[in-house]
PDB file of C-alpha atoms in Angstrom:
ATOM      1  CA  MET A   2      59.357  23.720   8.085  1.00  0.00           C
ATOM      2  CA  LEU A   3      56.024  25.393   7.458  1.00  0.00           C
ATOM      3  CA  GLN A   4      54.339  23.251  10.098  1.00  0.00           C
ATOM      4  CA  GLN A   5      53.513  25.777  12.842  1.00  0.00           C
ATOM      5  CA  THR A   6      56.113  28.284  11.586  1.00  0.00           C
ATOM      6  CA  ARG A   7      55.442  31.503   9.664  1.00  0.00           C
ATOM      7  CA  ALA A   8      56.460  31.558   6.009  1.00  0.00           C
ATOM      8  CA  ASP A   9      58.668  34.633   6.430  1.00  0.00           C
ATOM      9  CA  ARG A  10      60.824  32.796   8.970  1.00  0.00           C
ATOM     10  CA  VAL A  11      61.072  29.745   6.735  1.00  0.00           C
ATOM     11  CA  THR A  12      62.129  31.691   3.637  1.00  0.00           C
ATOM     12  CA  GLU A  13      65.126  33.039   5.532  1.00  0.00           C
ATOM     13  CA  ARG A  14      66.356  29.599   6.580  1.00  0.00           C
ATOM     14  CA  TRP A  15      65.268  27.329   3.743  1.00  0.00           C
ATOM     15  CA  PRO A  16      68.107  28.183   1.289  1.00  0.00           C
ATOM     16  CA  ARG A  17      70.771  27.556   3.937  1.00  0.00           C
ATOM     17  CA  PHE A  18      69.170  24.295   5.044  1.00  0.00           C
ATOM     18  CA  LEU A  19      68.857  23.102   1.457  1.00  0.00           C
ATOM     19  CA  ALA A  20      72.499  23.975   0.761  1.00  0.00           C
ATOM     20  CA  ARG A  21      73.510  21.818   3.731  1.00  0.00           C
ATOM     21  CA  PHE A  22      71.121  18.961   2.919  1.00  0.00           C
ATOM     22  CA  PRO A  23      70.363  19.162  -0.832  1.00  0.00           C
ATOM     23  CA  ASP A  24      68.709  15.741  -1.049  1.00  0.00           C
ATOM     24  CA  VAL A  25      67.257  12.911   0.988  1.00  0.00           C
ATOM     25  CA  ALA A  26      70.522  10.974   1.017  1.00  0.00           C
ATOM     26  CA  SER A  27      72.535  13.815   2.554  1.00  0.00           C
ATOM     27  CA  CYS A  28      69.956  14.280   5.295  1.00  0.00           C
ATOM     28  CA  ALA A  29      69.741  10.569   6.056  1.00  0.00           C
ATOM     29  CA  SER A  30      73.530  10.135   6.209  1.00  0.00           C
ATOM     30  CA  ALA A  31      74.036  13.084   8.568  1.00  0.00           C
ATOM     31  CA  SER A  32      73.936  12.652  12.322  1.00  0.00           C
ATOM     32  CA  PRO A  33      70.750  13.709  14.098  1.00  0.00           C
ATOM     33  CA  ALA A  34      72.789  16.469  15.767  1.00  0.00           C
ATOM     34  CA  GLU A  35      73.756  18.006  12.419  1.00  0.00           C
ATOM     35  CA  VAL A  36      70.134  18.223  11.291  1.00  0.00           C
ATOM     36  CA  ILE A  37      68.942  19.569  14.650  1.00  0.00           C
ATOM     37  CA  ALA A  38      71.706  22.184  14.770  1.00  0.00           C
ATOM     38  CA  GLU A  39      70.875  23.422  11.261  1.00  0.00           C
ATOM     39  CA  TRP A  40      67.175  23.544  12.166  1.00  0.00           C
ATOM     40  CA  SER A  41      67.695  25.332  15.486  1.00  0.00           C
ATOM     41  CA  GLY A  42      65.965  28.712  15.616  1.00  0.00           C
ATOM     42  CA  LEU A  43      62.881  27.663  13.639  1.00  0.00           C
ATOM     43  CA  GLY A  44      61.161  26.307  16.734  1.00  0.00           C
ATOM     44  CA  TYR A  45      59.517  22.943  17.378  1.00  0.00           C
ATOM     45  CA  ASN A  46      62.888  21.245  16.956  1.00  0.00           C
ATOM     46  CA  ARG A  47      61.310  17.804  17.239  1.00  0.00           C
ATOM     47  CA  ARG A  48      60.443  18.264  13.570  1.00  0.00           C
ATOM     48  CA  ALA A  49      64.168  18.023  12.783  1.00  0.00           C
ATOM     49  CA  VAL A  50      64.315  14.622  14.486  1.00  0.00           C
ATOM     50  CA  HIS A  51      61.302  13.470  12.495  1.00  0.00           C
ATOM     51  CA  LEU A  52      62.822  14.795   9.271  1.00  0.00           C
ATOM     52  CA  HIS A  53      66.063  12.921   9.870  1.00  0.00           C
ATOM     53  CA  ARG A  54      64.220   9.692  10.666  1.00  0.00           C
ATOM     54  CA  ALA A  55      61.886  10.116   7.686  1.00  0.00           C
ATOM     55  CA  ALA A  56      64.888  10.590   5.377  1.00  0.00           C
ATOM     56  CA  GLY A  57      66.285   7.284   6.643  1.00  0.00           C
ATOM     57  CA  VAL A  58      63.001   5.501   5.939  1.00  0.00           C
ATOM     58  CA  VAL A  59      62.750   7.010   2.451  1.00  0.00           C
ATOM     59  CA  MET A  60      66.280   5.808   1.667  1.00  0.00           C
ATOM     60  CA  ALA A  61      65.618   2.340   3.071  1.00  0.00           C
ATOM     61  CA  LEU A  62      62.142   1.695   1.673  1.00  0.00           C
ATOM     62  CA  HIS A  63      61.691   4.040  -1.287  1.00  0.00           C
ATOM     63  CA  SER A  64      65.139   4.213  -2.900  1.00  0.00           C
ATOM     64  CA  GLY A  65      65.524   7.843  -1.881  1.00  0.00           C
ATOM     65  CA  ARG A  66      62.374   9.038  -3.668  1.00  0.00           C
ATOM     66  CA  ILE A  67      59.561  10.733  -1.730  1.00  0.00           C
ATOM     67  CA  PRO A  68      56.478   8.488  -2.060  1.00  0.00           C
ATOM     68  CA  THR A  69      53.314   9.770  -3.683  1.00  0.00           C
ATOM     69  CA  GLU A  70      50.626   7.721  -1.942  1.00  0.00           C
ATOM     70  CA  ARG A  71      49.082   9.136   1.216  1.00  0.00           C
ATOM     71  CA  THR A  72      49.413   5.866   3.106  1.00  0.00           C
ATOM     72  CA  ASP A  73      53.139   5.712   2.371  1.00  0.00           C
ATOM     73  CA  LEU A  74      53.615   9.355   3.291  1.00  0.00           C
ATOM     74  CA  GLU A  75      51.701   9.066   6.553  1.00  0.00           C
ATOM     75  CA  ALA A  76      53.859   6.076   7.497  1.00  0.00           C
ATOM     76  CA  LEU A  77      56.886   8.391   7.625  1.00  0.00           C
ATOM     77  CA  PRO A  78      57.912   9.850  11.021  1.00  0.00           C
ATOM     78  CA  GLY A  79      56.338  13.256  11.638  1.00  0.00           C
ATOM     79  CA  ILE A  80      54.031  13.125   8.604  1.00  0.00           C
ATOM     80  CA  GLY A  81      50.317  13.382   9.342  1.00  0.00           C
ATOM     81  CA  PRO A  82      47.313  13.800   7.025  1.00  0.00           C
ATOM     82  CA  TYR A  83      47.863  17.545   6.489  1.00  0.00           C
ATOM     83  CA  THR A  84      51.539  17.293   5.553  1.00  0.00           C
ATOM     84  CA  ALA A  85      50.901  14.218   3.420  1.00  0.00           C
ATOM     85  CA  ARG A  86      48.291  16.132   1.431  1.00  0.00           C
ATOM     86  CA  ALA A  87      50.613  19.137   1.106  1.00  0.00           C
ATOM     87  CA  ILE A  88      53.397  16.934  -0.277  1.00  0.00           C
ATOM     88  CA  ARG A  89      51.011  15.315  -2.735  1.00  0.00           C
ATOM     89  CA  ALA A  90      49.640  18.670  -3.890  1.00  0.00           C
ATOM     90  CA  PHE A  91      52.837  20.709  -4.157  1.00  0.00           C
ATOM     91  CA  ALA A  92      55.587  18.146  -4.781  1.00  0.00           C
ATOM     92  CA  HIS A  93      53.680  15.679  -6.961  1.00  0.00           C
ATOM     93  CA  GLU A  94      50.680  17.755  -8.084  1.00  0.00           C
ATOM     94  CA  ALA A  95      48.559  14.737  -7.237  1.00  0.00           C
ATOM     95  CA  GLU A  96      44.898  15.115  -6.331  1.00  0.00           C
ATOM     96  CA  ALA A  97      44.754  16.536  -2.816  1.00  0.00           C
ATOM     97  CA  ALA A  98      43.226  19.468  -0.961  1.00  0.00           C
ATOM     98  CA  VAL A  99      45.338  21.135   1.718  1.00  0.00           C
ATOM     99  CA  VAL A 100      43.339  22.476   4.677  1.00  0.00           C
ATOM    100  CA  ASP A 101      45.353  24.549   7.139  1.00  0.00           C
ATOM    101  CA  THR A 102      43.992  27.138   9.572  1.00  0.00           C
ATOM    102  CA  ASN A 103      43.706  29.740   6.792  1.00  0.00           C
ATOM    103  CA  VAL A 104      41.796  27.458   4.424  1.00  0.00           C
ATOM    104  CA  ALA A 105      39.539  26.206   7.231  1.00  0.00           C
ATOM    105  CA  ARG A 106      38.651  29.835   7.990  1.00  0.00           C
ATOM    106  CA  ILE A 107      37.793  30.541   4.328  1.00  0.00           C
ATOM    107  CA  LEU A 108      35.570  27.480   4.046  1.00  0.00           C
ATOM    108  CA  ALA A 109      33.650  28.287   7.238  1.00  0.00           C
ATOM    109  CA  ARG A 110      32.999  31.856   6.165  1.00  0.00           C
ATOM    110  CA  TRP A 111      32.168  30.871   2.590  1.00  0.00           C
ATOM    111  CA  THR A 112      29.507  28.396   3.769  1.00  0.00           C
ATOM    112  CA  GLY A 113      28.411  30.581   6.689  1.00  0.00           C
ATOM    113  CA  ARG A 114      28.597  27.787   9.235  1.00  0.00           C
ATOM    114  CA  CYS A 115      30.975  26.189  11.693  1.00  0.00           C
ATOM    115  CA  LEU A 116      32.595  23.145  10.159  1.00  0.00           C
ATOM    116  CA  THR A 117      34.009  19.995  11.644  1.00  0.00           C
ATOM    117  CA  ALA A 118      37.452  18.947  10.437  1.00  0.00           C
ATOM    118  CA  ARG A 119      35.886  16.201   8.308  1.00  0.00           C
ATOM    119  CA  ALA A 120      33.315  18.553   6.762  1.00  0.00           C
ATOM    120  CA  ALA A 121      35.982  21.128   5.910  1.00  0.00           C
ATOM    121  CA  GLN A 122      38.225  18.497   4.346  1.00  0.00           C
ATOM    122  CA  ASP A 123      35.367  16.956   2.349  1.00  0.00           C
ATOM    123  CA  LEU A 124      34.339  20.380   1.046  1.00  0.00           C
ATOM    124  CA  ALA A 125      37.922  21.205   0.085  1.00  0.00           C
ATOM    125  CA  ASP A 126      38.335  17.863  -1.680  1.00  0.00           C
ATOM    126  CA  GLN A 127      35.204  18.513  -3.737  1.00  0.00           C
ATOM    127  CA  SER A 128      36.338  22.023  -4.687  1.00  0.00           C
ATOM    128  CA  VAL A 129      39.704  21.301  -6.346  1.00  0.00           C
ATOM    129  CA  PRO A 130      39.370  21.805 -10.131  1.00  0.00           C
ATOM    130  CA  ALA A 131      40.764  18.981 -12.251  1.00  0.00           C
ATOM    131  CA  GLY A 132      44.313  19.654 -13.388  1.00  0.00           C
ATOM    132  CA  GLN A 133      44.749  22.661 -11.094  1.00  0.00           C
ATOM    133  CA  VAL A 134      45.827  21.027  -7.853  1.00  0.00           C
ATOM    134  CA  TRP A 135      48.962  23.127  -7.284  1.00  0.00           C
ATOM    135  CA  SER A 136      47.518  26.521  -8.249  1.00  0.00           C
ATOM    136  CA  TRP A 137      44.196  25.976  -6.468  1.00  0.00           C
ATOM    137  CA  ASN A 138      45.771  25.016  -3.167  1.00  0.00           C
ATOM    138  CA  GLN A 139      48.334  27.804  -3.346  1.00  0.00           C
ATOM    139  CA  THR A 140      45.631  30.341  -4.138  1.00  0.00           C
ATOM    140  CA  LEU A 141      43.528  29.366  -1.128  1.00  0.00           C
ATOM    141  CA  LEU A 142      46.526  29.415   1.211  1.00  0.00           C
ATOM    142  CA  ASP A 143      47.471  32.894  -0.011  1.00  0.00           C
ATOM    143  CA  LEU A 144      43.868  34.111   0.115  1.00  0.00           C
ATOM    144  CA  GLY A 145      43.571  33.096   3.746  1.00  0.00           C
ATOM    145  CA  ALA A 146      46.931  34.584   4.681  1.00  0.00           C
ATOM    146  CA  LEU A 147      46.499  37.904   2.876  1.00  0.00           C
ATOM    147  CA  THR A 148      42.780  38.640   2.331  1.00  0.00           C
ATOM    148  CA  CYS A 149      40.454  36.444   4.379  1.00  0.00           C
ATOM    149  CA  THR A 150      42.489  37.071   7.519  1.00  0.00           C
ATOM    150  CA  ALA A 151      41.494  36.192  11.066  1.00  0.00           C
ATOM    151  CA  ARG A 152      41.075  39.701  12.484  1.00  0.00           C
ATOM    152  CA  ILE A 153      40.440  42.174   9.650  1.00  0.00           C
ATOM    153  CA  PRO A 154      39.295  40.345   6.514  1.00  0.00           C
ATOM    154  CA  ASP A 155      39.317  42.431   3.334  1.00  0.00           C
ATOM    155  CA  CYS A 156      35.903  41.321   2.101  1.00  0.00           C
ATOM    156  CA  GLU A 157      35.710  44.183  -0.404  1.00  0.00           C
ATOM    157  CA  HIS A 158      38.604  42.789  -2.443  1.00  0.00           C
ATOM    158  CA  CYS A 159      37.979  39.082  -1.887  1.00  0.00           C
ATOM    159  CA  PRO A 160      37.340  37.160  -5.133  1.00  0.00           C
ATOM    160  CA  LEU A 161      34.885  34.914  -3.266  1.00  0.00           C
ATOM    161  CA  ALA A 162      32.859  37.791  -1.811  1.00  0.00           C
ATOM    162  CA  ASP A 163      29.887  37.459  -4.143  1.00  0.00           C
ATOM    163  CA  ARG A 164      29.465  33.811  -3.115  1.00  0.00           C
ATOM    164  CA  CYS A 165      30.421  34.167   0.545  1.00  0.00           C
ATOM    165  CA  VAL A 166      27.510  33.560   2.921  1.00  0.00           C
ATOM    166  CA  TRP A 167      29.143  35.364   5.837  1.00  0.00           C
ATOM    167  CA  ARG A 168      30.897  38.324   4.167  1.00  0.00           C
ATOM    168  CA  GLY A 169      31.753  40.082   7.423  1.00  0.00           C
ATOM    169  CA  GLU A 170      28.206  40.202   8.770  1.00  0.00           C
ATOM    170  CA  GLY A 171      27.166  38.683  12.063  1.00  0.00           C
ATOM    171  CA  SER A 172      29.051  36.157  14.178  1.00  0.00           C
ATOM    172  CA  ASP A 173      32.125  34.762  12.435  1.00  0.00           C
ATOM    173  CA  PRO A 174      31.494  31.025  11.829  1.00  0.00           C
ATOM    174  CA  ALA A 175      35.242  30.412  11.625  1.00  0.00           C
ATOM    175  CA  ARG A 176      35.638  30.994  15.357  1.00  0.00           C
ATOM    176  CA  GLY A 177      33.919  27.749  16.238  1.00  0.00           C
ATOM    177  CA  SER A 178      35.268  25.677  13.378  1.00  0.00           C
ATOM    178  CA  ALA A 179      37.719  22.840  13.785  1.00  0.00           C
ATOM    179  CA  GLY A 180      41.214  23.532  12.538  1.00  0.00           C
ATOM    180  CA  VAL A 181      40.978  27.308  12.913  1.00  0.00           C
ATOM    181  CA  SER A 182      43.721  28.474  15.225  1.00  0.00           C
ATOM    182  CA  GLY A 183      42.776  30.353  18.346  1.00  0.00           C
ATOM    183  CA  GLY A 184      46.310  31.644  18.845  1.00  0.00           C
ATOM    184  CA  GLN A 185      49.254  30.288  20.774  1.00  0.00           C
ATOM    185  CA  THR A 186      50.113  30.804  24.406  1.00  0.00           C
ATOM    186  CA  PRO A 187      52.795  33.466  25.008  1.00  0.00           C
ATOM    187  CA  PHE A 188      56.282  32.356  23.963  1.00  0.00           C
ATOM    188  CA  GLU A 189      58.233  34.641  26.288  1.00  0.00           C
ATOM    189  CA  GLY A 190      59.126  32.773  29.454  1.00  0.00           C
ATOM    190  CA  SER A 191      57.584  29.519  28.225  1.00  0.00           C
ATOM    191  CA  ASP A 192      59.044  26.018  28.308  1.00  0.00           C
ATOM    192  CA  ARG A 193      59.231  26.231  24.520  1.00  0.00           C
ATOM    193  CA  GLN A 194      61.558  29.189  24.784  1.00  0.00           C
ATOM    194  CA  GLY A 195      63.779  27.350  27.253  1.00  0.00           C
ATOM    195  CA  ARG A 196      63.864  24.275  25.037  1.00  0.00           C
ATOM    196  CA  GLY A 197      64.920  26.368  22.064  1.00  0.00           C
ATOM    197  CA  ARG A 198      67.655  28.104  24.031  1.00  0.00           C
ATOM    198  CA  LEU A 199      69.121  24.824  25.208  1.00  0.00           C
ATOM    199  CA  VAL A 200      69.084  23.287  21.725  1.00  0.00           C
ATOM    200  CA  ALA A 201      70.857  26.396  20.396  1.00  0.00           C
ATOM    201  CA  SER A 202      73.515  26.063  23.117  1.00  0.00           C
ATOM    202  CA  LEU A 203      73.945  22.361  22.382  1.00  0.00           C
ATOM    203  CA  GLY A 204      74.558  23.266  18.749  1.00  0.00           C
ATOM    204  CA  VAL A 205      77.871  24.701  19.953  1.00  0.00           C
ATOM    205  CA  GLY A 206      78.752  21.800  22.243  1.00  0.00           C
ATOM    206  CA  PRO A 207      77.680  19.775  25.292  1.00  0.00           C
ATOM    207  CA  VAL A 208      76.200  21.596  28.286  1.00  0.00           C
ATOM    208  CA  ALA A 209      77.083  20.525  31.804  1.00  0.00           C
ATOM    209  CA  ASP A 210      74.279  19.557  34.171  1.00  0.00           C
ATOM    210  CA  GLY A 211      75.136  22.497  36.402  1.00  0.00           C
ATOM    211  CA  ARG A 212      74.641  24.931  33.490  1.00  0.00           C
ATOM    212  CA  LEU A 213      71.258  23.648  32.321  1.00  0.00           C
ATOM    213  CA  ALA A 214      69.154  26.333  34.002  1.00  0.00           C
ATOM    214  CA  GLU A 215      71.485  29.091  32.826  1.00  0.00           C
ATOM    215  CA  ALA A 216      71.465  27.812  29.241  1.00  0.00           C
ATOM    216  CA  MET A 217      67.662  27.816  29.252  1.00  0.00           C
ATOM    217  CA  GLY A 218      67.511  31.362  30.584  1.00  0.00           C
ATOM    218  CA  TRP A 219      66.264  30.385  34.040  1.00  0.00           C
ATOM    219  CA  PRO A 220      69.285  30.871  36.362  1.00  0.00           C
ATOM    220  CA  GLY A 221      68.687  29.151  39.660  1.00  0.00           C
ATOM    221  CA  ASP A 222      65.570  27.250  38.558  1.00  0.00           C
ATOM    222  CA  THR A 223      67.266  23.865  38.399  1.00  0.00           C
ATOM    223  CA  ARG A 224      64.084  21.874  38.992  1.00  0.00           C
ATOM    224  CA  ARG A 225      62.336  23.419  35.987  1.00  0.00           C
ATOM    225  CA  ALA A 226      65.409  23.012  33.801  1.00  0.00           C
ATOM    226  CA  ARG A 227      65.717  19.312  34.596  1.00  0.00           C
ATOM    227  CA  ARG A 228      62.007  18.756  34.016  1.00  0.00           C
ATOM    228  CA  VAL A 229      62.241  20.378  30.584  1.00  0.00           C
ATOM    229  CA  VAL A 230      65.434  18.569  29.582  1.00  0.00           C
ATOM    230  CA  GLU A 231      63.635  15.298  30.282  1.00  0.00           C
ATOM    231  CA  THR A 232      61.006  16.231  27.699  1.00  0.00           C
ATOM    232  CA  LEU A 233      63.770  17.011  25.202  1.00  0.00           C
ATOM    233  CA  MET A 234      65.346  13.617  25.843  1.00  0.00           C
ATOM    234  CA  ALA A 235      61.965  11.909  25.416  1.00  0.00           C
ATOM    235  CA  ASP A 236      61.582  13.695  22.053  1.00  0.00           C
ATOM    236  CA  GLY A 237      64.981  12.445  20.876  1.00  0.00           C
ATOM    237  CA  LEU A 238      66.468  15.946  20.772  1.00  0.00           C
ATOM    238  CA  VAL A 239      68.932  15.596  23.637  1.00  0.00           C
ATOM    239  CA  VAL A 240      71.007  12.768  25.112  1.00  0.00           C
ATOM    240  CA  SER A 241      72.978  12.556  28.321  1.00  0.00           C
ATOM    241  CA  CYS A 242      76.742  12.205  28.094  1.00  0.00           C
ATOM    242  CA  ALA A 243      79.825  12.219  30.307  1.00  0.00           C
ATOM    243  CA  SER A 244      80.050  16.016  30.170  1.00  0.00           C
ATOM    244  CA  GLY A 245      76.341  16.617  30.745  1.00  0.00           C
ATOM    245  CA  TYR A 246      73.934  16.839  27.809  1.00  0.00           C
ATOM    246  CA  ALA A 247      74.434  16.921  24.026  1.00  0.00           C
ATOM    247  CA  LEU A 248      72.629  16.662  20.724  1.00  0.00           C
ATOM    248  CA  PRO A 249      72.330  13.014  19.591  1.00  0.00           C
ATOM    249  CA  GLY A 250      75.493  12.096  17.690  1.00  0.00           C
ATOM    250  CA  TRP A 251      77.599  14.777  19.345  1.00  0.00           C
ATOM    251  CA  GLU A 252      77.980  13.121  22.748  1.00  0.00           C
ATOM    252  CA  SER A 253      81.764  13.467  22.590  1.00  0.00           C
ATOM    253  CA  GLY A 254      81.600  17.099  21.421  1.00  0.00           C
ATOM    254  CA  THR A 255      81.535  18.701  17.966  1.00  0.00           C
TER     255      THR A 255
END
């Protein structure tokens, strides 16, 4: 859930999601529609499809237990190097350094130079103290989110200030570093917003072809609505049915 979604939004939804799907088996045995509908509102709903598929793989190949090895984790749908490292660090406390946009920003400023993704990851890997995988990674994530922020870093109260090459002086090396977010395009009026609206509507029941544009918030723009619904179908989030469109598994209605 924390992939590309703010922590404050996740903390609101996580307890409810976990109550509905308390373990891998319950997620794998549910229909894709049930998982998507429970996820709806968090954005990037394709992650729900990946989660459902990954749960099925974990049940089939790993007896319902989340694997510990990076290669096994990265073989799961929707799991890339970053998420695999995060699972290793926080779920298994196995040796791993988690580099998100906040950590990449800290490392660039600390060294005083723009870093490639590989250089940032290598530096992070070398910095994790033995036996402190969980606390070290959590500390850096919090430091980047609360102190070494993108716009107004609080260098005065940063515990790394005395060893930070940049320390708020001169051009910020983080701005040219790989993995440091430059900000998203506006959400209002975007295709992403329309996709989310349609998925939310489909969580109630199928939507007729003639209501697609209205459900997406673009009354009259049928061409755009059909273009976007095709991307949702390609992502496995929507299927066509006799009554129009539905979440996969709910073709005959909820």
